[in-house]
Coordinates of C-alpha atoms in Angstrom, one line a residue:
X1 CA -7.7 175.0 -27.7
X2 CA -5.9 171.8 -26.9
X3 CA -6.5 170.6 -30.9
X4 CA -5.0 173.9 -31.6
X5 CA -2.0 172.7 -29.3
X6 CA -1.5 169.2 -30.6
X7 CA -1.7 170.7 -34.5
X8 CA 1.2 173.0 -33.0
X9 CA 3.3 170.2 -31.9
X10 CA 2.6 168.0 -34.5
X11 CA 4.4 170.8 -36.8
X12 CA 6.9 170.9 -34.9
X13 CA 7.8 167.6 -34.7
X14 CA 7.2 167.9 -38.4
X15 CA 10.0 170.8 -38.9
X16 CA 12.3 169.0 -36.6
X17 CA 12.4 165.7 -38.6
X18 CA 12.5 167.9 -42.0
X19 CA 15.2 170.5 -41.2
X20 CA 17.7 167.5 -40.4
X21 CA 17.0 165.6 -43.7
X22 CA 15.2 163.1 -42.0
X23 CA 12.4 162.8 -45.2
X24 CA 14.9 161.2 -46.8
X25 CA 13.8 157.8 -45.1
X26 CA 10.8 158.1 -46.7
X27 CA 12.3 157.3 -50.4
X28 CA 12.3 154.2 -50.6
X29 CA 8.7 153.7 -49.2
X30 CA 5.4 154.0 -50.4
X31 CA 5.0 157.0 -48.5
X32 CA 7.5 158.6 -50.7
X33 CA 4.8 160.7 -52.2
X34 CA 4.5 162.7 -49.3
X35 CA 7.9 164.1 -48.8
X36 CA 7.0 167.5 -50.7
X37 CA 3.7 167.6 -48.1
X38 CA 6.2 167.4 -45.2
X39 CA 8.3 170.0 -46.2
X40 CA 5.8 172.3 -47.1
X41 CA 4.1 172.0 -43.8
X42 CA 7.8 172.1 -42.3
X43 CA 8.0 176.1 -43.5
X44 CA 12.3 175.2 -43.4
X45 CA 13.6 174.3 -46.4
X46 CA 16.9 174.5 -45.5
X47 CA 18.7 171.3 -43.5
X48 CA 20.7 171.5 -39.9
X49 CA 23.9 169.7 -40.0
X50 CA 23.1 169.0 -43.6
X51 CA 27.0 168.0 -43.7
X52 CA 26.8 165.1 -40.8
X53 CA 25.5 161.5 -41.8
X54 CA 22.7 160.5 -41.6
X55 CA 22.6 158.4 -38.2
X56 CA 24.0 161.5 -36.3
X57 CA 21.3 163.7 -37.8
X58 CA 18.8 161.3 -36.5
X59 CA 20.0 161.4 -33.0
X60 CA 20.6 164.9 -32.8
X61 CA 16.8 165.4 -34.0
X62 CA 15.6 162.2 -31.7
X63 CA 17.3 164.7 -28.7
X64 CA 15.7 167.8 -29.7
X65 CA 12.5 166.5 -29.8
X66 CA 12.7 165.0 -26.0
X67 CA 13.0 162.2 -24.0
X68 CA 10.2 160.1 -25.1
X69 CA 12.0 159.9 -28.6
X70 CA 15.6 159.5 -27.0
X71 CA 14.0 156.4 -25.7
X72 CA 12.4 155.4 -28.9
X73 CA 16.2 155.7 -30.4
X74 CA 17.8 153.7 -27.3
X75 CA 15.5 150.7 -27.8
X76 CA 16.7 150.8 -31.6
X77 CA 20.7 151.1 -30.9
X78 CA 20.0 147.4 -29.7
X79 CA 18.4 146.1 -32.5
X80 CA 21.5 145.9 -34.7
X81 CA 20.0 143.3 -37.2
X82 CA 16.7 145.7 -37.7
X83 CA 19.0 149.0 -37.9
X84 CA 22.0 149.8 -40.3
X85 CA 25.2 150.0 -38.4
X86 CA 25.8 153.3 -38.7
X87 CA 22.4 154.3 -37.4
X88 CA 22.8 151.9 -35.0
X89 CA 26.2 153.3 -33.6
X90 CA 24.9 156.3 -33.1
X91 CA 22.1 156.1 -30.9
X92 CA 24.0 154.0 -29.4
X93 CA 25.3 157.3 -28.1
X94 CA 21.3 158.0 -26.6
X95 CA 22.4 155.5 -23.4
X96 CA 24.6 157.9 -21.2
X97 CA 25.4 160.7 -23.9
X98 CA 22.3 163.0 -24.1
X99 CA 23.4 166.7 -23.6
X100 CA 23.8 167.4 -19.6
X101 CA 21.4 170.6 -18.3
X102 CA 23.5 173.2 -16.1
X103 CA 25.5 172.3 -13.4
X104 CA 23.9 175.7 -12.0
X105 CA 20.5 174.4 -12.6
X106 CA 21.6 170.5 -11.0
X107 CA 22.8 172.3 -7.6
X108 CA 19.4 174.0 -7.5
X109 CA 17.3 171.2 -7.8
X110 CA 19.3 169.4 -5.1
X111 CA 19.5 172.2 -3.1
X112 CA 16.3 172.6 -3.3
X113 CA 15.1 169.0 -2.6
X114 CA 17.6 168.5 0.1
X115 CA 16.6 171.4 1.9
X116 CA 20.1 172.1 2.9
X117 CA 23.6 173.6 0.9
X118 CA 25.2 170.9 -0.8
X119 CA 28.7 171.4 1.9
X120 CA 26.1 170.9 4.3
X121 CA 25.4 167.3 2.8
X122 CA 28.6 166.4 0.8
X123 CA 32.4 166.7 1.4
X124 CA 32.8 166.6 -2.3
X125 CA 30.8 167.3 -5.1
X126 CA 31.5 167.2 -8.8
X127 CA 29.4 169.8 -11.3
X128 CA 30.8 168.0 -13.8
X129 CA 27.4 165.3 -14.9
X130 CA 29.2 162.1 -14.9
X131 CA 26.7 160.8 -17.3
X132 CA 23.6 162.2 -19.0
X133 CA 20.6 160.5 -20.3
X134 CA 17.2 161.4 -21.4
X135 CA 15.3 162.3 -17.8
X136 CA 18.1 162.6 -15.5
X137 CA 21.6 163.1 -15.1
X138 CA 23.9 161.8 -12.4
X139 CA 26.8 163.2 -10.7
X140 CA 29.8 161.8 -8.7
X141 CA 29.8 162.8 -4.4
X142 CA 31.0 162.2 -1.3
X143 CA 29.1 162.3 1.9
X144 CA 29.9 163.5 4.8
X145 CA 30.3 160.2 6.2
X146 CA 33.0 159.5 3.7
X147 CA 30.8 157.0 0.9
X148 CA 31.3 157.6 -2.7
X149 CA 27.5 157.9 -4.1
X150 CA 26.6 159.5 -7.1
X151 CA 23.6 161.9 -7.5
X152 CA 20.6 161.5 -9.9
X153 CA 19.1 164.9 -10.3
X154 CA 15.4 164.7 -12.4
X155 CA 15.9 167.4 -15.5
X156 CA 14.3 171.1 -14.7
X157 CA 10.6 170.7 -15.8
X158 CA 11.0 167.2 -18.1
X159 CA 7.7 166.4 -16.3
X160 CA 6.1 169.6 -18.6
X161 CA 7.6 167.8 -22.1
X162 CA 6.8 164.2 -21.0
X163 CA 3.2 165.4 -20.6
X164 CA 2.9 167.1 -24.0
X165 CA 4.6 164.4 -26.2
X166 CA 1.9 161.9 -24.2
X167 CA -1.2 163.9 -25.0
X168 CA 0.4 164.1 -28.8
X169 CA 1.1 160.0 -28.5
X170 CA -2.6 159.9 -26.7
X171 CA -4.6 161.9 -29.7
X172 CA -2.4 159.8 -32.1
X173 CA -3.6 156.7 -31.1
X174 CA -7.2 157.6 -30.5
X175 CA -7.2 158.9 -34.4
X176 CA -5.8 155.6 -35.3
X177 CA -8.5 153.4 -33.3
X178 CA -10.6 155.4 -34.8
X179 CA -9.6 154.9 -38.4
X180 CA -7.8 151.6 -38.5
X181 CA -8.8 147.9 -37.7
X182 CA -5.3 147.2 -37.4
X183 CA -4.7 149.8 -34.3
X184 CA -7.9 148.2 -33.0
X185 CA -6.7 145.2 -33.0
X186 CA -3.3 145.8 -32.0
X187 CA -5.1 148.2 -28.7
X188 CA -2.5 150.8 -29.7
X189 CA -4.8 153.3 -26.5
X190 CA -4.3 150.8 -24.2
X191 CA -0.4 150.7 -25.1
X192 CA -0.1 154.3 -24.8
X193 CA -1.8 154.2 -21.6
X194 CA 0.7 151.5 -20.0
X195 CA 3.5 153.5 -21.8
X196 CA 1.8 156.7 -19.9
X197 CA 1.6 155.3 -16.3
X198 CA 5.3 153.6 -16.8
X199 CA 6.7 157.4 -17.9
X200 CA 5.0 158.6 -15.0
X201 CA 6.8 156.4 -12.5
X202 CA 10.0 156.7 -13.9
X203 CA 9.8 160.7 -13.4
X204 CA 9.7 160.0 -9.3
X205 CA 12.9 159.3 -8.4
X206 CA 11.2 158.3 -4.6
X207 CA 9.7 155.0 -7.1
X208 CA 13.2 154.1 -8.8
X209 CA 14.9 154.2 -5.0
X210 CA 12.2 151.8 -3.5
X211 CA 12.6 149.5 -7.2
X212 CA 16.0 149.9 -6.8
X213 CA 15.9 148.4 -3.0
X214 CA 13.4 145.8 -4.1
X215 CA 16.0 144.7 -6.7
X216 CA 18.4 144.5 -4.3
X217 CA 16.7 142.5 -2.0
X218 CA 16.0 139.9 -4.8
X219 CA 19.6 139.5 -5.3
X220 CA 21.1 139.7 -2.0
X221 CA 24.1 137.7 -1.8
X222 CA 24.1 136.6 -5.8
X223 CA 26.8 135.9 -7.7
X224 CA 25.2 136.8 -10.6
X225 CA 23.8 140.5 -10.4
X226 CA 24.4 143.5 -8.2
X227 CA 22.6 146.4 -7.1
X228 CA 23.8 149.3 -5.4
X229 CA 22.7 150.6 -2.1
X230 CA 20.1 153.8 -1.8
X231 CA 20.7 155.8 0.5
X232 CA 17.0 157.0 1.7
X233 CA 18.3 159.7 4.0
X234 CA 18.9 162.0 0.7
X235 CA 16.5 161.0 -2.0
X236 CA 13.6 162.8 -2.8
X237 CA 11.1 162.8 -6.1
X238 CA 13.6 165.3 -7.9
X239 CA 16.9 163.7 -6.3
X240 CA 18.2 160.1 -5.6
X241 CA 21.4 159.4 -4.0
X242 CA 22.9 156.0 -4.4
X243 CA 26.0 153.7 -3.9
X244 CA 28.4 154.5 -6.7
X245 CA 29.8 151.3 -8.4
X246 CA 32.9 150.5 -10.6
X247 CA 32.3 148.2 -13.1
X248 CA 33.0 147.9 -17.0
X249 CA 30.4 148.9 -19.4
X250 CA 29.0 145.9 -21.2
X251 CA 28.5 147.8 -24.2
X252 CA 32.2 147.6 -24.4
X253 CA 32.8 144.4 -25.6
X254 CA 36.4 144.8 -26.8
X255 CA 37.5 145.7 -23.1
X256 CA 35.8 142.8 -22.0
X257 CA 37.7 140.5 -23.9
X258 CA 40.7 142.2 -23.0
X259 CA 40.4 141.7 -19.6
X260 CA 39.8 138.0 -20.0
X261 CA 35.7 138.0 -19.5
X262 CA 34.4 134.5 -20.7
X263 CA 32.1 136.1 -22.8
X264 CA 30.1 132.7 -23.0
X265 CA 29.3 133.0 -19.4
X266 CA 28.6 136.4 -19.4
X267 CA 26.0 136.0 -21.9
X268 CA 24.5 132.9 -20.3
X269 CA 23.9 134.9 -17.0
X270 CA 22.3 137.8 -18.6
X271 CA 20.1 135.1 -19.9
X272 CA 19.7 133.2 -16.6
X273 CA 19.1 136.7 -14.8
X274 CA 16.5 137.6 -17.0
X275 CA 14.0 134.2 -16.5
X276 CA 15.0 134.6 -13.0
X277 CA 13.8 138.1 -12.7
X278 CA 10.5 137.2 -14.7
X279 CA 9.6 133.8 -13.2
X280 CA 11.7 133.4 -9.7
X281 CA 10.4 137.1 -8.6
X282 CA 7.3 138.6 -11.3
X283 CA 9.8 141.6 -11.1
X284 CA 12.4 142.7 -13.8
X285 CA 14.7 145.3 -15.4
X286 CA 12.7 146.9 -18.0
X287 CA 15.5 149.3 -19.4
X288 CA 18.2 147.3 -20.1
X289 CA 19.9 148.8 -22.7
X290 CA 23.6 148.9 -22.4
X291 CA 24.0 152.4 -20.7
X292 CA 22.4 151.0 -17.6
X293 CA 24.9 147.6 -17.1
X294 CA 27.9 147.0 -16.1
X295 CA 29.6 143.9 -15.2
X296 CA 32.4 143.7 -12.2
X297 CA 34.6 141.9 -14.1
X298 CA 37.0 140.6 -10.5
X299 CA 36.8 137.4 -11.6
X300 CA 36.4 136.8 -15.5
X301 CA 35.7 133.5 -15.4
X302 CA 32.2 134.4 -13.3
X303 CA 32.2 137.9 -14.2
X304 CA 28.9 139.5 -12.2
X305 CA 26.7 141.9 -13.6
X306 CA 26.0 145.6 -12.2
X307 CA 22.5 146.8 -12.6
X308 CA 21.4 150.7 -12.1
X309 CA 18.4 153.1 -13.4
X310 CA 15.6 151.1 -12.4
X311 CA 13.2 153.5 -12.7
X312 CA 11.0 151.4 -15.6
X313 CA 10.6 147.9 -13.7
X314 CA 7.7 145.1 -15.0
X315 CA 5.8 142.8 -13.1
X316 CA 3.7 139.8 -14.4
X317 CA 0.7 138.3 -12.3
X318 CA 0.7 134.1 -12.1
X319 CA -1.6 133.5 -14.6
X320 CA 0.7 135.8 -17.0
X321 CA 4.0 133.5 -15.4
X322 CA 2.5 130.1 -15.8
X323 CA 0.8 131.0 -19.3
X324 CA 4.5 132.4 -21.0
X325 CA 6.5 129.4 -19.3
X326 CA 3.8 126.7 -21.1
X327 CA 4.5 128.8 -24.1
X328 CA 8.0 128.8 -24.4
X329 CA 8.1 125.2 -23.3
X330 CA 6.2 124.4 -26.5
X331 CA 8.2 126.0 -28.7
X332 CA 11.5 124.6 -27.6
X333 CA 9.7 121.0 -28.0
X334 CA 7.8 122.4 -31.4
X335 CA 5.2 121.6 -30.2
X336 CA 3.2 124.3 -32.7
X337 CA 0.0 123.0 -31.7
X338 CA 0.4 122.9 -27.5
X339 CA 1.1 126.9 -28.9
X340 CA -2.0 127.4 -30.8
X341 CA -4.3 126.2 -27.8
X342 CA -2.7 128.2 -25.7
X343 CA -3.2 131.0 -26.9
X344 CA -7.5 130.4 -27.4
X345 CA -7.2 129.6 -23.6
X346 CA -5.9 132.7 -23.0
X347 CA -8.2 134.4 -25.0
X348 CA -5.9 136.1 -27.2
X349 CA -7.8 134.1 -30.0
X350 CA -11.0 133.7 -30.7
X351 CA -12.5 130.1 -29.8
X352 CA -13.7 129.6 -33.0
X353 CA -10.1 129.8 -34.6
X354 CA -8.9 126.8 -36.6
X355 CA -6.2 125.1 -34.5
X356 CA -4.5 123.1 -37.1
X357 CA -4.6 126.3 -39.3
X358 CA -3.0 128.1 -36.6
X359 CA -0.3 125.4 -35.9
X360 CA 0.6 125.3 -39.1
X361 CA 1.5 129.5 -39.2
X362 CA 3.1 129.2 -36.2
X363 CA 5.6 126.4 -37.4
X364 CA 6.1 128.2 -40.6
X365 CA 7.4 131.2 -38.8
X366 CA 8.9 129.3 -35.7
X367 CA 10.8 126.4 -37.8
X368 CA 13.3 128.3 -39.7
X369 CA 15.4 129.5 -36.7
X370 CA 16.0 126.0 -34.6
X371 CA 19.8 125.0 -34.9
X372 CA 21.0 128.2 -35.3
X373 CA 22.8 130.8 -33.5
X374 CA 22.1 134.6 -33.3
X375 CA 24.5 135.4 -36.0
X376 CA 22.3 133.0 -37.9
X377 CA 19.1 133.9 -37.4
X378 CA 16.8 137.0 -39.1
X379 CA 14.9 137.7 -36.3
X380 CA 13.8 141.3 -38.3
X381 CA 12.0 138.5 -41.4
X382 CA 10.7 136.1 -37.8
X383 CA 9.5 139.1 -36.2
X384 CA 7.5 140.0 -39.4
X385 CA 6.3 136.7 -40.0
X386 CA 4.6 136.7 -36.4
X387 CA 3.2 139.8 -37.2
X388 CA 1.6 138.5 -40.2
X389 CA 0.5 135.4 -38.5
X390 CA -0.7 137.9 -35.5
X391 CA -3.0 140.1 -38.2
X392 CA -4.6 136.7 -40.0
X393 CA -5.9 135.0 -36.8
X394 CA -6.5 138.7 -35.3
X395 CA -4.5 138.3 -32.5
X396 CA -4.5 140.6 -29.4
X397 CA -1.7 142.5 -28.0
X398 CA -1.4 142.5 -24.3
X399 CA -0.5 146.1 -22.6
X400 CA 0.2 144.0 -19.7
X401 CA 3.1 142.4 -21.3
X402 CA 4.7 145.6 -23.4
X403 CA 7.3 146.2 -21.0
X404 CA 8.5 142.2 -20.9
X405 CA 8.2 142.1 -25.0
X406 CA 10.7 145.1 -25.0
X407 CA 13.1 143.9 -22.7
X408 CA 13.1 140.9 -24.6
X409 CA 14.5 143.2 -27.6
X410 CA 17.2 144.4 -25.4
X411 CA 18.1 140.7 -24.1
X412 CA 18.4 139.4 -27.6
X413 CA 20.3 142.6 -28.6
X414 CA 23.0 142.6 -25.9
X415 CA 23.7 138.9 -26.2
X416 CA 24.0 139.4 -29.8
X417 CA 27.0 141.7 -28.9
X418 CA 28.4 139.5 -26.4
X419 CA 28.3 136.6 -28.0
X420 CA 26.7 135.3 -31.0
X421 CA 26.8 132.2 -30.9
X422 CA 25.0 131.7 -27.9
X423 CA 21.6 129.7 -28.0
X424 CA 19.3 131.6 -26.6
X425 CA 16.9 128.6 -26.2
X426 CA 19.0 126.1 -25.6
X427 CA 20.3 128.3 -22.1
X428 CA 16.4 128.7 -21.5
X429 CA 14.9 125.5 -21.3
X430 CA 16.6 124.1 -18.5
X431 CA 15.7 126.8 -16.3
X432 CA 12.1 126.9 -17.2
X433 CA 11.3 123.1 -16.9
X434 CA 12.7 123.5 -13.4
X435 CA 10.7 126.3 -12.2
X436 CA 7.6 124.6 -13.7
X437 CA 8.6 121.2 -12.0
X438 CA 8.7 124.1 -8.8
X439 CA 5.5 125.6 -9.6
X440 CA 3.5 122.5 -10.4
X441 CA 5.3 119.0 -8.8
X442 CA 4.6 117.4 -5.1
X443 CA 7.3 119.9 -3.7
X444 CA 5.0 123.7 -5.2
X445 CA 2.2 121.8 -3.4
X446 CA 3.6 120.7 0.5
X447 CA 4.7 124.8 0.0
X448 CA 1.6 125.8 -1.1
X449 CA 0.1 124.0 2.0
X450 CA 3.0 124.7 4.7
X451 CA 2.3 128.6 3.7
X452 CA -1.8 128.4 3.7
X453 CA -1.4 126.1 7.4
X454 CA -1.0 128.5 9.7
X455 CA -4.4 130.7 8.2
X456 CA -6.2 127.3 8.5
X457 CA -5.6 127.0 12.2
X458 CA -6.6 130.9 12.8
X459 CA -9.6 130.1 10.4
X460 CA -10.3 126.5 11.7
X461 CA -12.4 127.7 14.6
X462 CA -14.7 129.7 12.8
X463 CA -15.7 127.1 10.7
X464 CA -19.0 126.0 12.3
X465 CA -20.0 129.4 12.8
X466 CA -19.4 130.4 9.1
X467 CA -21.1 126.7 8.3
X468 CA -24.3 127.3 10.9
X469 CA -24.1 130.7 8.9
X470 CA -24.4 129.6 5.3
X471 CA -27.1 127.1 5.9
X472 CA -29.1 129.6 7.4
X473 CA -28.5 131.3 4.6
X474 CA -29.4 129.2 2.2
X475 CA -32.5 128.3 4.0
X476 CA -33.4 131.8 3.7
X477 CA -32.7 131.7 0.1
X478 CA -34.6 128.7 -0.6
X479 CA -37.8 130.4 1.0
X480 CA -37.5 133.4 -1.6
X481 CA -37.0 130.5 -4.0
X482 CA -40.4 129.0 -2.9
X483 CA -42.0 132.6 -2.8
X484 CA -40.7 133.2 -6.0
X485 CA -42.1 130.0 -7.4
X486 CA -45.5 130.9 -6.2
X487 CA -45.6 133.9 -7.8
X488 CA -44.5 132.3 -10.9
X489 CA -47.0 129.9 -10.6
X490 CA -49.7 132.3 -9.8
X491 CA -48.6 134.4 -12.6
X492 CA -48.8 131.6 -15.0
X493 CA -52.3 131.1 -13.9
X494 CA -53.1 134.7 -14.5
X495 CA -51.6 134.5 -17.8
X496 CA -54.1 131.4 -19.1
X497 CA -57.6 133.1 -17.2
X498 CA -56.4 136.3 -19.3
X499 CA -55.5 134.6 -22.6
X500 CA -59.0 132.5 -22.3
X501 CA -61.0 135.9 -21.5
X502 CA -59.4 137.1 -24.6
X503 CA -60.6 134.1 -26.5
X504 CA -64.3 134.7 -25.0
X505 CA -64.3 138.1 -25.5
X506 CA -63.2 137.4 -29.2
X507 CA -66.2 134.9 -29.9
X508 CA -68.9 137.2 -27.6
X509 CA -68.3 139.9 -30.6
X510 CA -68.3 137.8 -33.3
X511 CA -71.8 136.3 -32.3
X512 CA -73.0 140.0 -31.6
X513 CA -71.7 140.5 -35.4
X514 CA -73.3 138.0 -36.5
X515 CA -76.8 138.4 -34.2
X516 CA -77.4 141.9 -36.2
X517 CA -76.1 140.3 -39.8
X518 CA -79.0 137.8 -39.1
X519 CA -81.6 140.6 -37.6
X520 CA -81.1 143.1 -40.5
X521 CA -80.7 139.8 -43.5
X522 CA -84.4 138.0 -41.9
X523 CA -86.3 140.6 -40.1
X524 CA -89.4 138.7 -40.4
X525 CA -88.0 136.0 -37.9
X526 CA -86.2 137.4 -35.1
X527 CA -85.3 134.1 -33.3
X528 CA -82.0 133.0 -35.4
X529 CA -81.0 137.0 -34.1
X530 CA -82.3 136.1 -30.4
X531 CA -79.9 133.0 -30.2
X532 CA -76.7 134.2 -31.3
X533 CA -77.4 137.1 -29.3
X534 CA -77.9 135.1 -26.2
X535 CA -74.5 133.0 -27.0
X536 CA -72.6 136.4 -27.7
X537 CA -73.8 137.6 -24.2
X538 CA -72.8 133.9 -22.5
X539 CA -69.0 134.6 -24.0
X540 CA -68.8 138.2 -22.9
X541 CA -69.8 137.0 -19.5
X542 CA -67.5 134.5 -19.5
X543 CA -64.8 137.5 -20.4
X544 CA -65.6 139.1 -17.8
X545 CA -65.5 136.5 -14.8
X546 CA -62.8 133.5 -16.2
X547 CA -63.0 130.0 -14.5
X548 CA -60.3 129.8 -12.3
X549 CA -57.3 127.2 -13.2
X550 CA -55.4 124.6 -10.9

């Protein structure tokens, strides 16, 4: 029944993509062939919006199909140098433009959630969705108390999509593990799976609020990013009611300029934000696409950014930290080889790799793009040259760090817009040599050891006990060790009494042979018989009853 199911949606998705044209991007690829196969299975010959271009078509078929594809398309609107513009422009639209659900259906759910009438919560509430996006929309309010907020509201039963377009993504990927070495080696199950558990966060409104806070908390007091406040009294899994915030969109770069933004700074501390997110707190923004920030723009000079929807966060373990920091250190020195044997430690390469052979792939798709800006540089050709490089040494994605590689995309895409001449390694470098110098110079260790003190003095007195322990212990241990090496020694023993009865046993029958070949060849004398006889009979004995060995 569930194949049944996933053949179902699979058609669909098929007649969605066909009846707005959309096998028209298969033309010019070697997949061209199978345009008629599409259509046939599509059973819709005739286009929707046939007249619209071809970058509206997509996004009005990317929103019909869900939210998982709405996202697919909002990761895209940033990647301006992968995407044509006009494709790009419109999903650009995706961000905050998705069709709103009822305002009906939005008073219900808070209703609902609240447990209470919304005049019993709010002095003012606006039906009108201030913006809409792909799981939730949001609505402007006033509380009783007299705060603006504005009101997330989850979409009526998005959970019930998300999970179908998952099982679809999660049959997908086990068919191509199945088939392919490539989707073996890029783990494309394990991707899903992170891609699952992320989705399945960001649908619990109760997780965004605490990321939200945590955020926050990170940035309390900064100059260079703000969070609103949640207020916890009216959030629930379905509903999340927050600060409301005025800001400027940072999509909208000519409004910037016109109100005076140094858009060199601006880009610089999106930049700084996002190593400080990753290394300073192993927690960051992993939807950063330009529908969710804004930038208070007070004092252009140090404008501040404004950050909401922070319902997909990452997080990165030490290991992760220190092993990316060494990484990106190399490669601003070029040093391709300090790159190569980092990754074998890792273990995303196999030991046996060639690490000159590596080096030299990595410089030939790392050298092009030093000295240039972001106007300058294909990062679409880089990106494919990695991937080449990724497929010859057979190189191992890491689900753990999906999220981080993606919000990469978005960094490079919005500082793109902002400002394209800005070096994105060049603002890097100094910041990750100095959290290094933090994590690994005389200062990271007095921390280390003024933090670990105060468990050595609560631990201190146990010490001979746990010491007295151990050795008794171990003395225990060494007398199975002696017991064991007894029987091991005994067993040896056994082992050469056995192999010699074997031996005797052997030569008893062979003389016993040989006592009738020489009784039935001379039967006249019966002595030569008698003897080997008698010699059989002295080996069989000695089968029976070995000599003991020391």
């Amino acid at each position: 029944m569930n194949s049944i199911r996933q053949l179902h949606h699979a058609l669909t998705i098929n007649r969605t993509l066909v009846r707005y044209g959309l096998d028209e991007f298969l033309t010019p690829t070697p997949l061209a062939f199978l345009r008629p196969v599409a259509k046939l299975f599509s059973l819709n010959f005739k286009k929707s919006a046939q007249d619209k271009p071809r970058g509206e078509r997509l996004r009005l078929a990317l929103i019909e199909l869900g939210p998982i594809y709405i996202k697919l398309g909002q990761m895209l609107s940033t990647r301006r140098d992968l995407v044509p513009p006009d494709i790009a422009d419109e999903l650009a639209r995706l961000q905050d433009q998705v069709d709103p659900f009822s305002s009906e259906a939005a008073k219900n759910v808070v209703e609902q959630q609240l447990g209470a009438r919304l005049e019993a919560v709010f002095s003012d509430f606006n039906t009108t969705p201030l913006a809409s996006a792909s799981i939730a929309q949001v609505h402007e309010a006033t509380l009783k108390t007299g705060e603006q907020v504005v009101v997330k509201v989850l979409r009526p039963k998005i959970r019930q999509k998300i999970r179908r377009d998952l099982s679809m993504m999660h049959e997908l990927a086990n068919w191509a593990e199945k088939y392919s070495s490539e989707a073996r080696r890029l783990r494309i199950k394990e991707v899903v799976k992170e891609y699952d558990a992320t989705l399945e966060r960001e649908v619990d409104l109760r997780i965004e609020a605490a990321n939200t806070s945590h955020l926050r908390h990170n940035f309390k007091e900064s100059e260079l990013l703000y969070v609103p406040k949640v207020y916890w009294d009216f959030t629930r899994s379905k509903v999340m009611v927050v600060e409301k915030i005025a800001g400027t969109p940072i999509g909208d770069v000519r409004r910037l300029k016109d109100e005076g933004v140094n858009m060199k700074e601006l880009a610089d501390r999106g930049v700084e934000i996002f190593f400080t997110q990753v290394f300073r707190d192993s927690f960051f923004h992993a939807d950063m696409h330009p529908g969710n920030i804004f930038v208070d723009t007070t004092n252009p000079e140090k404008p501040q950014y404004i950050a909401i929807d922070c319902g997909i966060m990452g997080t990165l373990d030490e290991d992760d930290k220190r092993y990316l920091a060494h990484n990106f250190l190399a490669f601003f020195d070029r040093d391709y080889k300090r790159i190569a044997e980092l990754h074998v430690e890792s273990g995303w390469i196999d030991e046996d790799v060639s690490i000159p052979e590596f080096e030299s792939a990595i410089r030939a798709a790392c050298e092009p793009i030093f000295g240039k800006s972001l106007a300058e540089i294909s990062f679409g050709h880089f990106l494919i040259q990695l991937f080449q490089t990724a497929r010859r040494f057979n190189m191992q994605v890491q689900p753990q760090l999906v999220l981080l590689q993606k919000t990469l995309l978005y960094v490079e895409g919005l500082g793109r817009q902002l400002y394209p001449e800005l070096d994105l390694w060049e603002t890097a470098q100094p910041y990750l040599k100095k959290w290094l110098r933090e994590q690994i110079g005389p200062k990271a260790i007095f921390e280390e050891v003024k933090t670990q003190f105060p468990d050595w003095l609560h631990k201190a007195p146990k010490i001979p006990g746990l010491l007295f322990d151990n050795v008794h212990r171990l003395g225990q241990e060494l007398e199975k060790f002696d017991s064991l090496k007894q029987e091991l020694t005994q067993l040896e023993q056994y082992k050469i009494r056995q192999n010699a009865a074997q031996k005797h046993a052997i030569l008893g029958i062979g003389f016993a042979l040989l006592s009738g070949l020489l009784y039935l060849g001379i039967p006249y004398d019966w002595w030569p018989a008698l003897g080997a006889a008698a010699i059989s009979g002295l080996f069989l004995v000695r089968s029976l009853w070995p000599i003991k060995t020391n």
